[in-house]
Amino acid sequence: MMRSIERELLAWIVGTLLLGSALVAMTTYVVTLDEMNEVFDNDLRNVAVGVATYHRSNAPHEQAHAPVLIPRDDEPQDSEIATFAWDASGTLIYSSDPRVPIRYVAKEGLSHPRIGNEDWIVYTAVHDRGIVQAAQRRASRREMAGESAAKILPFLLAMAVVVAGLLIYGLRRGLRPLDAAARDVAGRSARSLEAIDTSAVPAELLPMVRAINSLMAKLDQSFSAQRTFLADAAHELRTPIAALRLQLTLLERSADELERSAATASLKLGVMRAQRLIGQLLAVARTDPAGSLDPLQRVDLDDLVRTVLEPFASAAEAAGIDLGAELQGPAPVLGDTGQLAMLLDNLIENALRHTPAGGVVDVGTAMDDGRPVLFVRDSGPGIPAADRERVFGRFVRRDVNGNGNGGGGGDVGSGLGLTIVKAIAERHGATVRLMDRAQGPGLEVRVRFPVAAPASGANAAALRQDS
Ligand SMILES: Nc1ncnc2c1ncn2[C@@H]1O[C@H](COP(=O)(O)OP(=O)(O)OP(=O)(O)O)[C@@H](O)[C@H]1O
Ligand SMILES: [Mg+2]
C-alpha cells in the first residue's frame, strides 16, 4: 500500500486515543477497587459488630437450647455479605449461607483467608460468648469495580471516533493546498517551468515546493543552454557544409588533372573539418555536466600520458617537433579514463598544431602541494593573457587566419577543444590554467587535480562536481 501521511497520522492518533482509553479504564478499575475495599471493609466490620451485639444479648436464651441453625427460605447470593455466629466452644450457631465452609478463628479484625477455592475477606468480631464473622467474596468486589470501569469505556471509544472524524476532516482541509499545487504542475506544458506559486502553500510543505521550484529553475537554465548550444552547433555545421558544396562544384568544373587534384585536396580538408567538428560536438555532449560519468577509477596520470602520447609520435616527427614526456612517478587521481584521455588528447593536439617546426612539446605530470598535475607545454606563440579566459568558450578560435604551425588553410579546429578540456576537468574537480612557458615563448597548460587518490578507490563520488 502507498504511504499516506493522513493514514499514518490517523493511525498514530487513534492508537494513542485507544491506548489512553484503556489506561483510563484501568485506572478507574484500580481506584474504584481501592475505594470499594475501604467502604466494604468498614461495612463488614459494622455487620460483624452489629450481629455480635445481637448474639450477646440473646445468649442466655440461646444457651437454654441446643444450638440449631436457623434455615433460610431463599437462595443466598454470591455477592452478598455472609454472616456466621459461633459460640465460645466453636459451634456454629448461625450461618446466612450454609454453602460456605468457613472456619472458626477467634481473632478480632480483618483477615483474607481462602475458603473452598475462593478468596474471601472476613471481619471477625470477638465477644465474651463467641464470635461473629462477616465475610465477602473478593471476586464480587472485583466484579463491581470492573463494571464501573466498563461503564466509562463506551464514552471513551465514542470520543476516539469523534476525534478521529474531526482529524480526518482537518487533515483533508490542511492538505488541500497540496492538491492545488499538484493540479498547477499537472496542468502545465512540458516547457513551462515557472515557479509554483508559494503564497497558499502551508509552512510544512514550503521546503518541498521551494526545492521543486529551484529544480525547475535549474532545468530551465539547462534547457536554454542546450537550445543555445544546438543553435550554435547548427550554425557552425553550416559553414563547412557550404564549403563542401562549393568544393564539390569546383571539382566538377575542374578542367585538368592539376585543378582536379587541388579541388580534391580542399574537399578532403573540408570533410576532415566537418568530421572534426562533429567529433568535438559529440565530445561536448558527453561531457555535459548533467550527463553521467562512468564509475570513477584510480587513474595514474603517468600511464595516461604514456598511452595518449604514443599515437602522436609519428605526426610530431613529421612536423619536426620534439615531442617528449616528463614523468615524475605515479600521480594517481580518481577519474574516468576515457574522459581524461580526451582531455589530454585535445591539449596535445593544440600544442602540436601551434608549435612551429623545430619546436618542443613536453607532456608530463607533477605533484604540486600533494595534488597531481598534468601539464602540456609547447614552444609555440602562446595565448596572450587577455585571451586566456575567452578561449575556453564554445566555438572560440583565435587563429582562423593562421597563427603558428598548423594555422591558416590547414586548420581544422572547431573551437571546442578547450571547452571540452574545461568541462572534463570540472567533472573531476580539477582546475585548468593557461600560462606562459617558463623557458621562453610558448604556452603551458596545467590541469591541477584535487588531492591524490587513495590507494584503494574509496569515496569516488566525493570528487564528482555537481553544478
Ligand atoms: N597551445 C596553444 N598555443 C597557442 N594557441 C592555442 C593553443 N591551444 C589553443 N590555442 C588557441 O585557443 C583556441 C581555442 O582552442 P580550442 O582547442 O578550444 O579550439 P581549436 O583547437 O581551434 O578547435 P578544436 O580543438 O575543437 O578542434 C585555438 O583556436 C587557438 O587559437
Ligand atoms: Mg583544439
mmCIF file of N, CA, C and O in Angstrom, residues 378-433:
data_model
loop_
_atom_site.group_PDB
_atom_site.id
_atom_site.type_symbol
_atom_site.label_atom_id
_atom_site.label_comp_id
_atom_site.label_asym_id
_atom_site.label_seq_id
_atom_site.Cartn_x
_atom_site.Cartn_y
_atom_site.Cartn_z
ATOM 1 N N ASP A 378 54.346 23.943 -24.743
ATOM 2 C CA ASP A 378 54.853 23.998 -26.120
ATOM 3 C C ASP A 378 55.640 25.275 -26.346
ATOM 4 O O ASP A 378 55.550 26.205 -25.558
ATOM 5 N N SER A 379 56.389 25.292 -27.428
ATOM 6 C CA SER A 379 57.205 26.467 -27.724
ATOM 7 C C SER A 379 56.575 27.278 -28.858
ATOM 8 O O SER A 379 57.269 27.929 -29.620
ATOM 9 N N GLY A 380 55.257 27.212 -28.950
ATOM 10 C CA GLY A 380 54.543 27.970 -29.976
ATOM 11 C C GLY A 380 54.357 29.424 -29.575
ATOM 12 O O GLY A 380 55.032 29.916 -28.670
ATOM 13 N N PRO A 381 53.431 30.116 -30.186
ATOM 14 C CA PRO A 381 53.244 31.552 -29.927
ATOM 15 C C PRO A 381 52.563 31.853 -28.586
ATOM 16 O O PRO A 381 52.583 32.992 -28.131
ATOM 17 N N GLY A 382 51.950 30.830 -27.972
ATOM 18 C CA GLY A 382 51.251 31.067 -26.697
ATOM 19 C C GLY A 382 49.930 31.804 -26.913
ATOM 20 O O GLY A 382 49.545 32.098 -28.041
ATOM 21 N N ILE A 383 49.263 32.072 -25.803
ATOM 22 C CA ILE A 383 47.995 32.824 -25.865
ATOM 23 C C ILE A 383 48.147 34.036 -24.963
ATOM 24 O O ILE A 383 48.496 33.885 -23.787
ATOM 25 N N PRO A 384 47.927 35.237 -25.497
ATOM 26 C CA PRO A 384 48.072 36.428 -24.642
ATOM 27 C C PRO A 384 47.110 36.371 -23.448
ATOM 28 O O PRO A 384 45.996 35.838 -23.564
ATOM 29 N N ALA A 385 47.582 36.921 -22.320
ATOM 30 C CA ALA A 385 46.816 36.839 -21.074
ATOM 31 C C ALA A 385 45.370 37.286 -21.262
ATOM 32 O O ALA A 385 44.451 36.702 -20.688
ATOM 33 N N ALA A 386 45.164 38.305 -22.082
ATOM 34 C CA ALA A 386 43.819 38.854 -22.256
ATOM 35 C C ALA A 386 42.844 37.838 -22.857
ATOM 36 O O ALA A 386 41.631 37.944 -22.656
ATOM 37 N N ASP A 387 43.392 36.870 -23.599
ATOM 38 C CA ASP A 387 42.524 35.900 -24.276
ATOM 39 C C ASP A 387 42.368 34.587 -23.532
ATOM 40 O O ASP A 387 41.644 33.700 -23.978
ATOM 41 N N ARG A 388 43.039 34.434 -22.397
ATOM 42 C CA ARG A 388 43.107 33.118 -21.749
ATOM 43 C C ARG A 388 41.776 32.668 -21.163
ATOM 44 O O ARG A 388 41.569 31.477 -20.943
ATOM 45 N N GLU A 389 40.931 33.617 -20.880
ATOM 46 C CA GLU A 389 39.601 33.285 -20.364
ATOM 47 C C GLU A 389 38.701 32.898 -21.540
ATOM 48 O O GLU A 389 38.015 31.880 -21.527
ATOM 49 N N ARG A 390 38.769 33.720 -22.556
ATOM 50 C CA ARG A 390 37.878 33.621 -23.712
ATOM 51 C C ARG A 390 38.011 32.298 -24.469
ATOM 52 O O ARG A 390 37.025 31.758 -24.954
ATOM 53 N N VAL A 391 39.234 31.801 -24.574
ATOM 54 C CA VAL A 391 39.447 30.619 -25.420
ATOM 55 C C VAL A 391 38.736 29.363 -24.900
ATOM 56 O O VAL A 391 38.587 28.389 -25.628
ATOM 57 N N PHE A 392 38.268 29.423 -23.646
ATOM 58 C CA PHE A 392 37.523 28.267 -23.124
ATOM 59 C C PHE A 392 36.082 28.268 -23.631
ATOM 60 O O PHE A 392 35.358 27.296 -23.461
ATOM 61 N N GLY A 393 35.662 29.379 -24.201
ATOM 62 C CA GLY A 393 34.281 29.475 -24.698
ATOM 63 C C GLY A 393 34.056 28.563 -25.892
ATOM 64 O O GLY A 393 34.992 28.160 -26.576
ATOM 65 N N ARG A 394 32.768 28.248 -26.120
ATOM 66 C CA ARG A 394 32.438 27.361 -27.234
ATOM 67 C C ARG A 394 32.685 28.040 -28.578
ATOM 68 O O ARG A 394 32.348 29.208 -28.748
ATOM 69 N N PHE A 395 33.238 27.315 -29.502
ATOM 70 C CA PHE A 395 33.491 27.749 -30.878
ATOM 71 C C PHE A 395 34.428 28.949 -30.958
ATOM 72 O O PHE A 395 34.384 29.698 -31.926
ATOM 73 N N VAL A 396 35.222 29.153 -29.914
ATOM 74 C CA VAL A 396 36.168 30.277 -29.963
ATOM 75 C C VAL A 396 37.483 29.801 -30.559
ATOM 76 O O VAL A 396 38.111 28.878 -30.048
ATOM 77 N N ARG A 397 37.885 30.434 -31.656
ATOM 78 C CA ARG A 397 39.173 30.139 -32.302
ATOM 79 C C ARG A 397 39.914 31.448 -32.442
ATOM 80 O O ARG A 397 39.343 32.446 -32.865
ATOM 81 N N ARG A 398 41.164 31.461 -32.073
ATOM 82 C CA ARG A 398 41.916 32.707 -32.186
ATOM 83 C C ARG A 398 42.642 32.803 -33.515
ATOM 84 O O ARG A 398 43.030 33.873 -33.936
ATOM 85 N N ASP A 399 42.848 31.664 -34.157
ATOM 86 C CA ASP A 399 43.807 31.662 -35.254
ATOM 87 C C ASP A 399 43.197 31.197 -36.575
ATOM 88 O O ASP A 399 43.759 30.403 -37.282
ATOM 89 N N VAL A 400 41.998 31.686 -36.847
ATOM 90 C CA VAL A 400 41.320 31.244 -38.069
ATOM 91 C C VAL A 400 42.152 31.572 -39.302
ATOM 92 O O VAL A 400 42.199 30.811 -40.263
ATOM 93 N N ASN A 401 42.879 32.709 -39.226
ATOM 94 C CA ASN A 401 43.644 33.098 -40.411
ATOM 95 C C ASN A 401 45.104 32.698 -40.336
ATOM 96 O O ASN A 401 45.945 33.225 -41.037
ATOM 97 N N GLY A 402 45.375 31.798 -39.470
ATOM 98 C CA GLY A 402 46.743 31.286 -39.427
ATOM 99 C C GLY A 402 47.549 31.949 -38.338
ATOM 100 O O GLY A 402 47.655 33.142 -38.258
ATOM 101 N N ASN A 403 48.097 31.177 -37.474
ATOM 102 C CA ASN A 403 48.920 31.665 -36.379
ATOM 103 C C ASN A 403 49.681 30.460 -35.878
ATOM 104 O O ASN A 403 49.127 29.569 -35.286
ATOM 105 N N GLY A 404 50.922 30.404 -36.175
ATOM 106 C CA GLY A 404 51.698 29.232 -35.751
ATOM 107 C C GLY A 404 51.712 28.183 -36.835
ATOM 108 O O GLY A 404 51.272 28.418 -37.970
ATOM 109 N N ASN A 405 52.157 27.047 -36.428
ATOM 110 C CA ASN A 405 52.442 25.982 -37.367
ATOM 111 C C ASN A 405 51.252 25.478 -38.164
ATOM 112 O O ASN A 405 51.255 25.471 -39.380
ATOM 113 N N GLY A 406 50.257 25.059 -37.442
ATOM 114 C CA GLY A 406 49.166 24.372 -38.143
ATOM 115 C C GLY A 406 48.037 25.289 -38.574
ATOM 116 O O GLY A 406 46.988 24.819 -38.991
ATOM 117 N N GLY A 407 48.207 26.611 -38.440
ATOM 118 C CA GLY A 407 47.101 27.519 -38.707
ATOM 119 C C GLY A 407 46.797 27.630 -40.193
ATOM 120 O O GLY A 407 47.104 26.764 -40.988
ATOM 121 N N GLY A 408 46.158 28.728 -40.517
ATOM 122 C CA GLY A 408 45.872 29.019 -41.921
ATOM 123 C C GLY A 408 44.949 28.001 -42.550
ATOM 124 O O GLY A 408 44.072 27.459 -41.918
ATOM 125 N N GLY A 409 45.214 27.762 -43.804
ATOM 126 C CA GLY A 409 44.339 26.887 -44.571
ATOM 127 C C GLY A 409 44.267 25.485 -44.030
ATOM 128 O O GLY A 409 43.273 24.799 -44.217
ATOM 129 N N GLY A 410 45.325 25.039 -43.285
ATOM 130 C CA GLY A 410 45.343 23.666 -42.794
ATOM 131 C C GLY A 410 44.592 23.486 -41.492
ATOM 132 O O GLY A 410 44.471 22.370 -41.017
ATOM 133 N N ASP A 411 44.085 24.567 -40.927
ATOM 134 C CA ASP A 411 43.445 24.452 -39.613
ATOM 135 C C ASP A 411 42.084 23.783 -39.713
ATOM 136 O O ASP A 411 41.220 24.209 -40.455
ATOM 137 N N VAL A 412 41.939 22.702 -38.974
ATOM 138 C CA VAL A 412 40.640 22.037 -38.958
ATOM 139 C C VAL A 412 39.953 22.243 -37.616
ATOM 140 O O VAL A 412 39.001 21.562 -37.288
ATOM 141 N N GLY A 413 40.469 23.188 -36.830
ATOM 142 C CA GLY A 413 39.934 23.391 -35.477
ATOM 143 C C GLY A 413 38.481 23.832 -35.497
ATOM 144 O O GLY A 413 38.032 24.533 -36.394
ATOM 145 N N SER A 414 37.751 23.398 -34.471
ATOM 146 C CA SER A 414 36.341 23.774 -34.376
ATOM 147 C C SER A 414 36.097 24.706 -33.195
ATOM 148 O O SER A 414 34.972 25.112 -32.944
ATOM 149 N N GLY A 415 37.138 24.996 -32.437
ATOM 150 C CA GLY A 415 36.971 25.900 -31.306
ATOM 151 C C GLY A 415 36.276 25.267 -30.108
ATOM 152 O O GLY A 415 35.764 25.957 -29.231
ATOM 153 N N LEU A 416 36.283 23.958 -30.057
ATOM 154 C CA LEU A 416 35.606 23.284 -28.933
ATOM 155 C C LEU A 416 36.588 22.572 -27.999
ATOM 156 O O LEU A 416 36.207 22.149 -26.916
ATOM 157 N N GLY A 417 37.842 22.430 -28.431
ATOM 158 C CA GLY A 417 38.813 21.640 -27.666
ATOM 159 C C GLY A 417 38.935 22.078 -26.208
ATOM 160 O O GLY A 417 38.788 21.272 -25.287
ATOM 161 N N LEU A 418 39.186 23.382 -25.994
ATOM 162 C CA LEU A 418 39.393 23.847 -24.615
ATOM 163 C C LEU A 418 38.083 23.826 -23.810
ATOM 164 O O LEU A 418 38.106 23.660 -22.590
ATOM 165 N N THR A 419 36.957 23.970 -24.515
ATOM 166 C CA THR A 419 35.663 23.843 -23.825
ATOM 167 C C THR A 419 35.549 22.439 -23.229
ATOM 168 O O THR A 419 35.136 22.253 -22.070
ATOM 169 N N ILE A 420 35.933 21.458 -24.068
ATOM 170 C CA ILE A 420 35.872 20.058 -23.623
ATOM 171 C C ILE A 420 36.849 19.832 -22.468
ATOM 172 O O ILE A 420 36.502 19.209 -21.455
ATOM 173 N N VAL A 421 38.057 20.374 -22.621
ATOM 174 C CA VAL A 421 39.078 20.217 -21.564
ATOM 175 C C VAL A 421 38.543 20.750 -20.236
ATOM 176 O O VAL A 421 38.627 20.086 -19.194
ATOM 177 N N LYS A 422 37.950 21.930 -20.284
ATOM 178 C CA LYS A 422 37.473 22.542 -19.042
ATOM 179 C C LYS A 422 36.322 21.729 -18.430
ATOM 180 O O LYS A 422 36.282 21.503 -17.214
ATOM 181 N N ALA A 423 35.412 21.287 -19.301
ATOM 182 C CA ALA A 423 34.262 20.521 -18.787
ATOM 183 C C ALA A 423 34.732 19.235 -18.112
ATOM 184 O O ALA A 423 34.268 18.885 -17.023
ATOM 185 N N ILE A 424 35.669 18.539 -18.742
ATOM 186 C CA ILE A 424 36.167 17.280 -18.157
ATOM 187 C C ILE A 424 36.896 17.576 -16.842
ATOM 188 O O ILE A 424 36.700 16.884 -15.835
ATOM 189 N N ALA A 425 37.719 18.625 -16.852
ATOM 190 C CA ALA A 425 38.446 18.968 -15.623
ATOM 191 C C ALA A 425 37.460 19.247 -14.496
ATOM 192 O O ALA A 425 37.610 18.728 -13.387
ATOM 193 N N GLU A 426 36.428 20.026 -14.801
ATOM 194 C CA GLU A 426 35.457 20.371 -13.754
ATOM 195 C C GLU A 426 34.761 19.139 -13.210
ATOM 196 O O GLU A 426 34.499 19.040 -12.016
ATOM 197 N N ARG A 427 34.482 18.216 -14.082
ATOM 198 C CA ARG A 427 33.824 16.978 -13.610
ATOM 199 C C ARG A 427 34.740 16.183 -12.698
ATOM 200 O O ARG A 427 34.288 15.326 -11.963
ATOM 201 N N HIS A 428 36.034 16.441 -12.785
ATOM 202 C CA HIS A 428 36.976 15.732 -11.917
ATOM 203 C C HIS A 428 37.424 16.592 -10.744
ATOM 204 O O HIS A 428 38.367 16.239 -10.042
ATOM 205 N N GLY A 429 36.787 17.737 -10.586
ATOM 206 C CA GLY A 429 37.172 18.638 -9.502
ATOM 207 C C GLY A 429 38.532 19.281 -9.743
ATOM 208 O O GLY A 429 39.178 19.762 -8.817
ATOM 209 N N ALA A 430 38.963 19.290 -11.005
ATOM 210 C CA ALA A 430 40.293 19.831 -11.324
ATOM 211 C C ALA A 430 40.160 21.235 -11.910
ATOM 212 O O ALA A 430 39.086 21.624 -12.366
ATOM 213 N N THR A 431 41.271 22.007 -11.862
ATOM 214 C CA THR A 431 41.268 23.350 -12.455
ATOM 215 C C THR A 431 42.239 23.378 -13.631
ATOM 216 O O THR A 431 43.230 22.646 -13.637
ATOM 217 N N VAL A 432 41.914 24.228 -14.621
ATOM 218 C CA VAL A 432 42.801 24.347 -15.791
ATOM 219 C C VAL A 432 43.386 25.751 -15.818
ATOM 220 O O VAL A 432 42.645 26.725 -15.685
ATOM 221 N N ARG A 433 44.704 25.836 -15.954
ATOM 222 C CA ARG A 433 45.336 27.165 -16.010
ATOM 223 C C ARG A 433 46.172 27.274 -17.267
ATOM 224 O O ARG A 433 46.923 26.345 -17.610
#
